[in-house]
Tab-separated table of N, CA, C and O in Angstrom:
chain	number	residue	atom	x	y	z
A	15	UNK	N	-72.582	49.724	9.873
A	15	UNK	CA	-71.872	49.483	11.112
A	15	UNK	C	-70.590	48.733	10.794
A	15	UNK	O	-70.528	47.845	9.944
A	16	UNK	N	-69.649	49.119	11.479
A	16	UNK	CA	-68.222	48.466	11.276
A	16	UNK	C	-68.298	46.977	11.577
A	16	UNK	O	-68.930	46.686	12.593
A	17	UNK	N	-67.843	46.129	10.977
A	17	UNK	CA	-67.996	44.264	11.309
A	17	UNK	C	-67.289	44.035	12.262
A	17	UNK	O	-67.294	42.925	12.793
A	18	UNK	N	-66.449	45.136	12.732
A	18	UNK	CA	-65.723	44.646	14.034
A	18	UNK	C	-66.253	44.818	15.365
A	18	UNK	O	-65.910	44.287	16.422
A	19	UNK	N	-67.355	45.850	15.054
A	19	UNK	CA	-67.994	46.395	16.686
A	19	UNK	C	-69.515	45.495	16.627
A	19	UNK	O	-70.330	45.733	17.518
A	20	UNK	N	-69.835	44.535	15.628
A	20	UNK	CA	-70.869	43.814	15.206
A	20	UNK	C	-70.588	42.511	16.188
A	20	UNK	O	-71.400	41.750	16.715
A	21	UNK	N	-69.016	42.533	16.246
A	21	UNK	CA	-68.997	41.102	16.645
A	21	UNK	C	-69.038	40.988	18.143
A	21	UNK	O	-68.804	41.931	18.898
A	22	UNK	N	-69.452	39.369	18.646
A	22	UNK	CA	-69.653	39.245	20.024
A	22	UNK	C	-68.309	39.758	20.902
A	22	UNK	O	-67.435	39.883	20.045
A	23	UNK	N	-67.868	40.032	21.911
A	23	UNK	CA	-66.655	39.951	22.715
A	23	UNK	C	-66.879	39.857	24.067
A	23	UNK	O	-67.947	40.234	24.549
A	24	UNK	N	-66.082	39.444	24.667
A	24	UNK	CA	-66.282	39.096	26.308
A	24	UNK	C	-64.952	39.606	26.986
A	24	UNK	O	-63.749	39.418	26.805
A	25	UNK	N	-65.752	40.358	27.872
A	25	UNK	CA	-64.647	40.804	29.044
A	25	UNK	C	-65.038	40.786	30.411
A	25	UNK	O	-65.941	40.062	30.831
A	26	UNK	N	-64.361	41.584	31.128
A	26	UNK	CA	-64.243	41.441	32.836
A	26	UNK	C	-64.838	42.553	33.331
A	26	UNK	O	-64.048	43.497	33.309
A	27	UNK	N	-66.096	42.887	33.850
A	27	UNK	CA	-66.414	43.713	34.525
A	27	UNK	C	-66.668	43.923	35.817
A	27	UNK	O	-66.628	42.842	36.405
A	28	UNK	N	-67.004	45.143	36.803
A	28	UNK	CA	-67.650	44.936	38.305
A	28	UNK	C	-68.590	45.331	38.338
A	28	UNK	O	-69.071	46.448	38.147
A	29	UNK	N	-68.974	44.336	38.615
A	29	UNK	CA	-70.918	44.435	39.066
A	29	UNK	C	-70.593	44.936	40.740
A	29	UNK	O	-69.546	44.626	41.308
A	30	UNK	N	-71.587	45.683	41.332
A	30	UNK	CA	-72.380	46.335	42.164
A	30	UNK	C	-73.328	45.631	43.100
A	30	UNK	O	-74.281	45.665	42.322
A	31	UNK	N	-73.585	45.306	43.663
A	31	UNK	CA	-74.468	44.481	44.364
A	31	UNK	C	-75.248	43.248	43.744
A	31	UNK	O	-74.618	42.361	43.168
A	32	UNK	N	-76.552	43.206	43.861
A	32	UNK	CA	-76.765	41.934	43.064
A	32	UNK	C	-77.541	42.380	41.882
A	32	UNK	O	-78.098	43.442	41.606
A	33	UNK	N	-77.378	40.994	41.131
A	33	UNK	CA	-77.761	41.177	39.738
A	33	UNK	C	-79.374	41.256	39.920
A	33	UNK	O	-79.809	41.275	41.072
A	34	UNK	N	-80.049	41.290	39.098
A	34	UNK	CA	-81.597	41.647	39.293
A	34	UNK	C	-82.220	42.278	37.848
A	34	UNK	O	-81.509	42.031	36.875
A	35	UNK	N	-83.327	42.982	37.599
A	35	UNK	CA	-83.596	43.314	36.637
A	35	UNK	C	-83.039	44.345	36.078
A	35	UNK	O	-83.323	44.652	34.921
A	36	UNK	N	-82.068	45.109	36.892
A	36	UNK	CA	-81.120	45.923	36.608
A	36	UNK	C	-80.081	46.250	37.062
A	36	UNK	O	-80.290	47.114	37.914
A	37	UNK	N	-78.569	45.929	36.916
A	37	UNK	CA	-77.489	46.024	37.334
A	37	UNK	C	-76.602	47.033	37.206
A	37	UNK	O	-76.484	47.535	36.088
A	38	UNK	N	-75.718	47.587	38.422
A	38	UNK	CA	-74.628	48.385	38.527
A	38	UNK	C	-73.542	47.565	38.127
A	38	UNK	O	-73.315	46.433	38.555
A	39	UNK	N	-72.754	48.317	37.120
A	39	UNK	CA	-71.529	47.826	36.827
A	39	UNK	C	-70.227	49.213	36.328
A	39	UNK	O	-70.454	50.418	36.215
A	40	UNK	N	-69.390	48.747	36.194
A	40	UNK	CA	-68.324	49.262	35.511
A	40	UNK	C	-67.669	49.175	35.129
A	40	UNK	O	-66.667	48.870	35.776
A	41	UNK	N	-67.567	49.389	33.457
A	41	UNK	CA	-66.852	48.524	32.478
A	41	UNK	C	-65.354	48.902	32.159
A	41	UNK	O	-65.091	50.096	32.305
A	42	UNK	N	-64.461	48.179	31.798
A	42	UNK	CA	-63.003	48.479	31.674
A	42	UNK	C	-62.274	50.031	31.452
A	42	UNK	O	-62.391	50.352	30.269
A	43	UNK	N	-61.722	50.836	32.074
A	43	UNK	CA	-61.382	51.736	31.069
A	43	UNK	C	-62.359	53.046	31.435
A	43	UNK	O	-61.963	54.148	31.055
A	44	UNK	N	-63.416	52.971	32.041
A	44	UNK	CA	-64.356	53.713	32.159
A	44	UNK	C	-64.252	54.210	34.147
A	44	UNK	O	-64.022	53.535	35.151
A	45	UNK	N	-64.553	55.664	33.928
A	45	UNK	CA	-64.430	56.315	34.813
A	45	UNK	C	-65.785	56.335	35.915
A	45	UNK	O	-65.930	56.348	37.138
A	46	UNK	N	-66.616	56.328	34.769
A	46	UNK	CA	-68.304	56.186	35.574
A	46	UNK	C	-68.978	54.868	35.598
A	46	UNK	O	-68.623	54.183	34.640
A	47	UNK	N	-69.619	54.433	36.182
A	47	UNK	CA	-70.221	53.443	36.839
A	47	UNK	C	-71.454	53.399	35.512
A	47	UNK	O	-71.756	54.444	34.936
A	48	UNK	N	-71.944	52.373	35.225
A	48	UNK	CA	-73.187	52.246	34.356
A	48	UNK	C	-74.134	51.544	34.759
A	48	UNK	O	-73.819	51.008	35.822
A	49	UNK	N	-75.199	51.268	34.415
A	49	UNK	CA	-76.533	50.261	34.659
A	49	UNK	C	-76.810	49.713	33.249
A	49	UNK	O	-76.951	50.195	32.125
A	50	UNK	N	-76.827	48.185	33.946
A	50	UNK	CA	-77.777	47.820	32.266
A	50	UNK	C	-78.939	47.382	32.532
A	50	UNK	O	-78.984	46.736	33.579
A	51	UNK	N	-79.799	47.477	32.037
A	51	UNK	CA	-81.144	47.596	31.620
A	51	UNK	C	-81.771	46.643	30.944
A	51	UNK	O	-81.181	46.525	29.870
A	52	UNK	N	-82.588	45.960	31.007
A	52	UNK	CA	-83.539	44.657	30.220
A	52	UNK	C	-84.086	45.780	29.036
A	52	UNK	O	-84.371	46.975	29.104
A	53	UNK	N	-84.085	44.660	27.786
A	53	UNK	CA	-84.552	45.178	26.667
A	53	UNK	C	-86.168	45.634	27.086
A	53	UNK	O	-86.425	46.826	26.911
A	54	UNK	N	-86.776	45.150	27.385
A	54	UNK	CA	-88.175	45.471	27.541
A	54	UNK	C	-88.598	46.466	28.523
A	54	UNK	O	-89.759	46.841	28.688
A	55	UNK	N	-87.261	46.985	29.354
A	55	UNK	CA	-87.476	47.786	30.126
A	55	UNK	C	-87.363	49.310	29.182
A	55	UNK	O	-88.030	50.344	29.236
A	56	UNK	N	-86.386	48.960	28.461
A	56	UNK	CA	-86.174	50.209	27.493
A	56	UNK	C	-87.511	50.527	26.594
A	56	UNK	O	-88.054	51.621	26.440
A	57	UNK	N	-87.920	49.138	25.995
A	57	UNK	CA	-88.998	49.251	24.796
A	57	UNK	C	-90.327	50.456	25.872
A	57	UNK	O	-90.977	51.411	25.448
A	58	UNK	N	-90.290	49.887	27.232
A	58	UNK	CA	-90.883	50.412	28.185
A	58	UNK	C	-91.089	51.963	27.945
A	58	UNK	O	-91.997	52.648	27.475
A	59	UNK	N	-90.033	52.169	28.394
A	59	UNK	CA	-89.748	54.049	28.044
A	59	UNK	C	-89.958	54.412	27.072
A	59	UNK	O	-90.662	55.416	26.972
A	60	UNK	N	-89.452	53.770	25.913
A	60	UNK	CA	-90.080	54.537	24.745
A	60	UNK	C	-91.210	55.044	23.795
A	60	UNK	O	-90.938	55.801	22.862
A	61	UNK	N	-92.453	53.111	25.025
A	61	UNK	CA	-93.577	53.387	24.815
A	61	UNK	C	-94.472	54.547	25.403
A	61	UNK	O	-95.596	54.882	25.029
A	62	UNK	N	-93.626	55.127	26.513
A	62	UNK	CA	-94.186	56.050	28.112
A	62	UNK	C	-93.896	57.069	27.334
A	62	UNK	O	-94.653	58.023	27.516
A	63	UNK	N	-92.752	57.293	26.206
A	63	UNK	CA	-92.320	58.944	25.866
A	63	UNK	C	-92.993	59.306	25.022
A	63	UNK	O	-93.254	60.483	24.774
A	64	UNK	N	-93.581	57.847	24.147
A	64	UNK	CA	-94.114	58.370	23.060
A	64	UNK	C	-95.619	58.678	23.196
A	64	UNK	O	-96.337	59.415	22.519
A	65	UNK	N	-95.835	58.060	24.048
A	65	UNK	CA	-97.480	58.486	24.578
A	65	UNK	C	-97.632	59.905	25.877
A	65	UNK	O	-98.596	60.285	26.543
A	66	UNK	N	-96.069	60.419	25.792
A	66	UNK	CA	-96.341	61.343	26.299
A	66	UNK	C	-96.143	62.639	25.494
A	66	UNK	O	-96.470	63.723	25.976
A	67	UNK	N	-95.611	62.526	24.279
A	67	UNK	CA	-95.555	62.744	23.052
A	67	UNK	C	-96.956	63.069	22.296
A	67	UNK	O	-97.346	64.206	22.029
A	68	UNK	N	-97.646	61.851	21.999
A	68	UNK	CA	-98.856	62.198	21.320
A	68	UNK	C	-99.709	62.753	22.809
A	68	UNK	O	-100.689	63.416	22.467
A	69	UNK	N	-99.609	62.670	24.035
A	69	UNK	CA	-100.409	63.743	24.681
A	69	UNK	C	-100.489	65.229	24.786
A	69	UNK	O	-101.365	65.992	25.193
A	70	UNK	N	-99.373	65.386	24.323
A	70	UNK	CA	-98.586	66.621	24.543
A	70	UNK	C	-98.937	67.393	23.145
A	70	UNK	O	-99.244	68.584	23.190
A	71	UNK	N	-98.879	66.603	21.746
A	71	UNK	CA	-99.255	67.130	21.121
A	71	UNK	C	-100.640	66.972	20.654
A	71	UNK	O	-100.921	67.173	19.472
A	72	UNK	N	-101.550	66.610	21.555
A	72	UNK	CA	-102.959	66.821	21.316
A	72	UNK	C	-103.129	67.372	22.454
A	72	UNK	O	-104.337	67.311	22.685
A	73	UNK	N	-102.427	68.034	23.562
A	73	UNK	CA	-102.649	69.442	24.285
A	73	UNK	C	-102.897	68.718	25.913
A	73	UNK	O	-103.164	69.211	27.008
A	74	UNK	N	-102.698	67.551	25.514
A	74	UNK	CA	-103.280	66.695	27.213
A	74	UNK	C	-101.519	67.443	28.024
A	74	UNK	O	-100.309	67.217	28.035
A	75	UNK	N	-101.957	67.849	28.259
A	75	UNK	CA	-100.242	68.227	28.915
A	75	UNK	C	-100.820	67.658	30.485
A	75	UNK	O	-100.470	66.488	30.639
A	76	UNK	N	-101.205	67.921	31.061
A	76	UNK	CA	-101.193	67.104	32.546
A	76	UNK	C	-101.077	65.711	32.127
A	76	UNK	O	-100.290	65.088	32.840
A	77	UNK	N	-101.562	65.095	31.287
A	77	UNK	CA	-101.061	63.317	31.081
A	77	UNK	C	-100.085	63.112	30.587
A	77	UNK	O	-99.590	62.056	30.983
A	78	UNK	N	-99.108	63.995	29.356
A	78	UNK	CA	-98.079	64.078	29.275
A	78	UNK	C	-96.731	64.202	30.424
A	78	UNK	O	-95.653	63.608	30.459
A	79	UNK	N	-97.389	65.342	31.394
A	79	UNK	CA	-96.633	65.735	32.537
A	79	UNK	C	-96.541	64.123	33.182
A	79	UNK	O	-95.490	63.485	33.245
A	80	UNK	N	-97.939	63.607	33.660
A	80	UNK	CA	-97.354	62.634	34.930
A	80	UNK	C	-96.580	61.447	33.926
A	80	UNK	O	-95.750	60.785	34.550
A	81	UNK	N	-96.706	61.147	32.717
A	81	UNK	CA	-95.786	60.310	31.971
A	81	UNK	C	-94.223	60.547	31.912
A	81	UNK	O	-93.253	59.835	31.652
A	82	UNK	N	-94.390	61.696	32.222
A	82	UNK	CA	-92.537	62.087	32.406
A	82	UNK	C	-92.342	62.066	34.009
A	82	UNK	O	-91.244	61.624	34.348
A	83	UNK	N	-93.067	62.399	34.897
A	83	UNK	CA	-92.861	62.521	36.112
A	83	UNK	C	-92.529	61.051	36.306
A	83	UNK	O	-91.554	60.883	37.039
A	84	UNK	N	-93.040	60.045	35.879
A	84	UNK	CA	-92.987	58.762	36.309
A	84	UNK	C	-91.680	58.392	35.614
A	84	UNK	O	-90.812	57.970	36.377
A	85	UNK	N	-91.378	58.461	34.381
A	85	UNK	CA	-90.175	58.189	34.458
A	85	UNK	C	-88.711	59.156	35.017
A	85	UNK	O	-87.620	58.665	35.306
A	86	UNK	N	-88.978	60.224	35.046
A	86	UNK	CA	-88.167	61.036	35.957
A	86	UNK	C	-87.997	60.591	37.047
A	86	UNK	O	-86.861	60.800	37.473
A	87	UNK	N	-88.978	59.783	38.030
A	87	UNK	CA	-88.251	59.123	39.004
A	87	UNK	C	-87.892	57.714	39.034
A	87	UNK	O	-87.255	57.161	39.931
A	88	UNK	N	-88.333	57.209	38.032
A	88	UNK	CA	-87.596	55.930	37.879
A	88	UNK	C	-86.344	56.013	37.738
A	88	UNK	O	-85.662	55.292	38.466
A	89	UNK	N	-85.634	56.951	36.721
A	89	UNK	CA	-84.105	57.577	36.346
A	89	UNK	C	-83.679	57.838	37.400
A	89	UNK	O	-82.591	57.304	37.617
A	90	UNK	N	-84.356	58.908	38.786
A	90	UNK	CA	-83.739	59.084	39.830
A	90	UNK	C	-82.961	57.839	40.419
A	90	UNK	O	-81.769	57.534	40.441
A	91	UNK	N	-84.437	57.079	41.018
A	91	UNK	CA	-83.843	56.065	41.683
A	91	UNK	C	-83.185	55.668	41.213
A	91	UNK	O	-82.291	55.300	41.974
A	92	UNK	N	-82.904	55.342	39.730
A	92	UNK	CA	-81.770	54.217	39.940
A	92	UNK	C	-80.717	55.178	39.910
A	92	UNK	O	-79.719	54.562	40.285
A	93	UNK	N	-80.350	56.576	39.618
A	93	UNK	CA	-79.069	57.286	39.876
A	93	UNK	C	-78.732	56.486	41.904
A	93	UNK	O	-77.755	55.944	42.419
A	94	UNK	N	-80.022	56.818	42.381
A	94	UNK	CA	-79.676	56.850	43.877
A	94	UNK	C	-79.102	55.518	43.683
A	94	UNK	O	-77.876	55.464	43.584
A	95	UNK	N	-79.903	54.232	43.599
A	95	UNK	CA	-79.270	52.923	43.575
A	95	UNK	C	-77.864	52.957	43.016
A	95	UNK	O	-76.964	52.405	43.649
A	96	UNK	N	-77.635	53.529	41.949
A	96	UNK	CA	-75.867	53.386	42.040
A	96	UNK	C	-74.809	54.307	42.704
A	96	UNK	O	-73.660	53.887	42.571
A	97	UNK	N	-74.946	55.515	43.415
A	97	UNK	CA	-74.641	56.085	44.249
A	97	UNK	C	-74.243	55.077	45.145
A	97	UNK	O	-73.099	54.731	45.441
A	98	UNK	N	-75.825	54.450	45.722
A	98	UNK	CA	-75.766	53.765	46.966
A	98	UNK	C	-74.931	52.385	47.228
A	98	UNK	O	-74.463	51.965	48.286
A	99	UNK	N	-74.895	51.745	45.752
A	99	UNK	CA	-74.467	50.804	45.636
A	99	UNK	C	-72.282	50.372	45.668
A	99	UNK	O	-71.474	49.487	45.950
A	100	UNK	N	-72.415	52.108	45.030
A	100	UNK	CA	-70.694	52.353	44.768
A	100	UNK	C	-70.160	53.032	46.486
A	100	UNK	O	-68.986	53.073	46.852
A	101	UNK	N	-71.154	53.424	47.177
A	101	UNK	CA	-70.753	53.751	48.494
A	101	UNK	C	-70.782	52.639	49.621
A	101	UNK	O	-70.340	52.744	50.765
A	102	UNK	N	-71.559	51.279	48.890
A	102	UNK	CA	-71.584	50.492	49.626
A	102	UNK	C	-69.613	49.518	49.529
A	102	UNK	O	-68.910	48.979	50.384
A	103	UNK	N	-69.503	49.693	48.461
A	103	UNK	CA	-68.348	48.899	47.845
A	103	UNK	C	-67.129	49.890	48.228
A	103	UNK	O	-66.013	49.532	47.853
A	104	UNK	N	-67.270	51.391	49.111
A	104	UNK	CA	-66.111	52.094	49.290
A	104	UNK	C	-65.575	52.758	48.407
A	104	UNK	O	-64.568	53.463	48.329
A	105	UNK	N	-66.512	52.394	47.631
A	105	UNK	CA	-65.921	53.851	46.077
A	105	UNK	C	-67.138	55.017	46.220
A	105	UNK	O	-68.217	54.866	46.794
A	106	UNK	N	-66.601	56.327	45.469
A	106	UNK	CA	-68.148	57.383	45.042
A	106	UNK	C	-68.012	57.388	43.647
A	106	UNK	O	-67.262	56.573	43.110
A	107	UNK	N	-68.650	58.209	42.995
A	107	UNK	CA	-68.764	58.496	41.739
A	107	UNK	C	-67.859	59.300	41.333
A	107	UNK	O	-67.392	60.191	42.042
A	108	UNK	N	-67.603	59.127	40.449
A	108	UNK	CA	-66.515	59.500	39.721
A	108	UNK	C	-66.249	60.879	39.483
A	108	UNK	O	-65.264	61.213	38.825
């Protein structure tokens, strides 16, 4: 990794409504709106994909299925939450 993108930096962003376990923002320069995410929310998903993963490949496909269904709408909502959040502030998506 380059030592320059290693290092800390601080800038100015717009947050979206309120902060919480997951925030709307949009960072400098950038056209689309983002969410950031708690580390453990991520470790989260990757534990849900990968166990939908080994279901899938030991043939459980209906437990595989509702492991993606569940996060398929977690992803929704929060698309809706920042929709909702950038229409609240008088902007849409980009």
């Amino acid at each position: 990794m380059n030592a320059q993108l290693a290092m800390k930096t601080q800038t100015t962003i717009s947050l979206y409504g309120q902060l919480g376990n997951h925030a709307v923002v949009r960072l400098p320069g950038r056209r689309h709106p983002g969410l950031i995410v708690q580390s453990d929310t991520v470790a989260g998903f990757i534990a849900q994909l990968q166990e939908a993963q080994v279901s899938l490949r030991s043939g459980r496909t209906q437990r595989a299925d509702a492991e993606m269904a569940l996060l398929i709408e977690v992803l929704q909502d929060w698309y809706a939450q920042i929709e909702g959040r950038l229409a609240d502030a008088g902007e849409a998506m980009g």
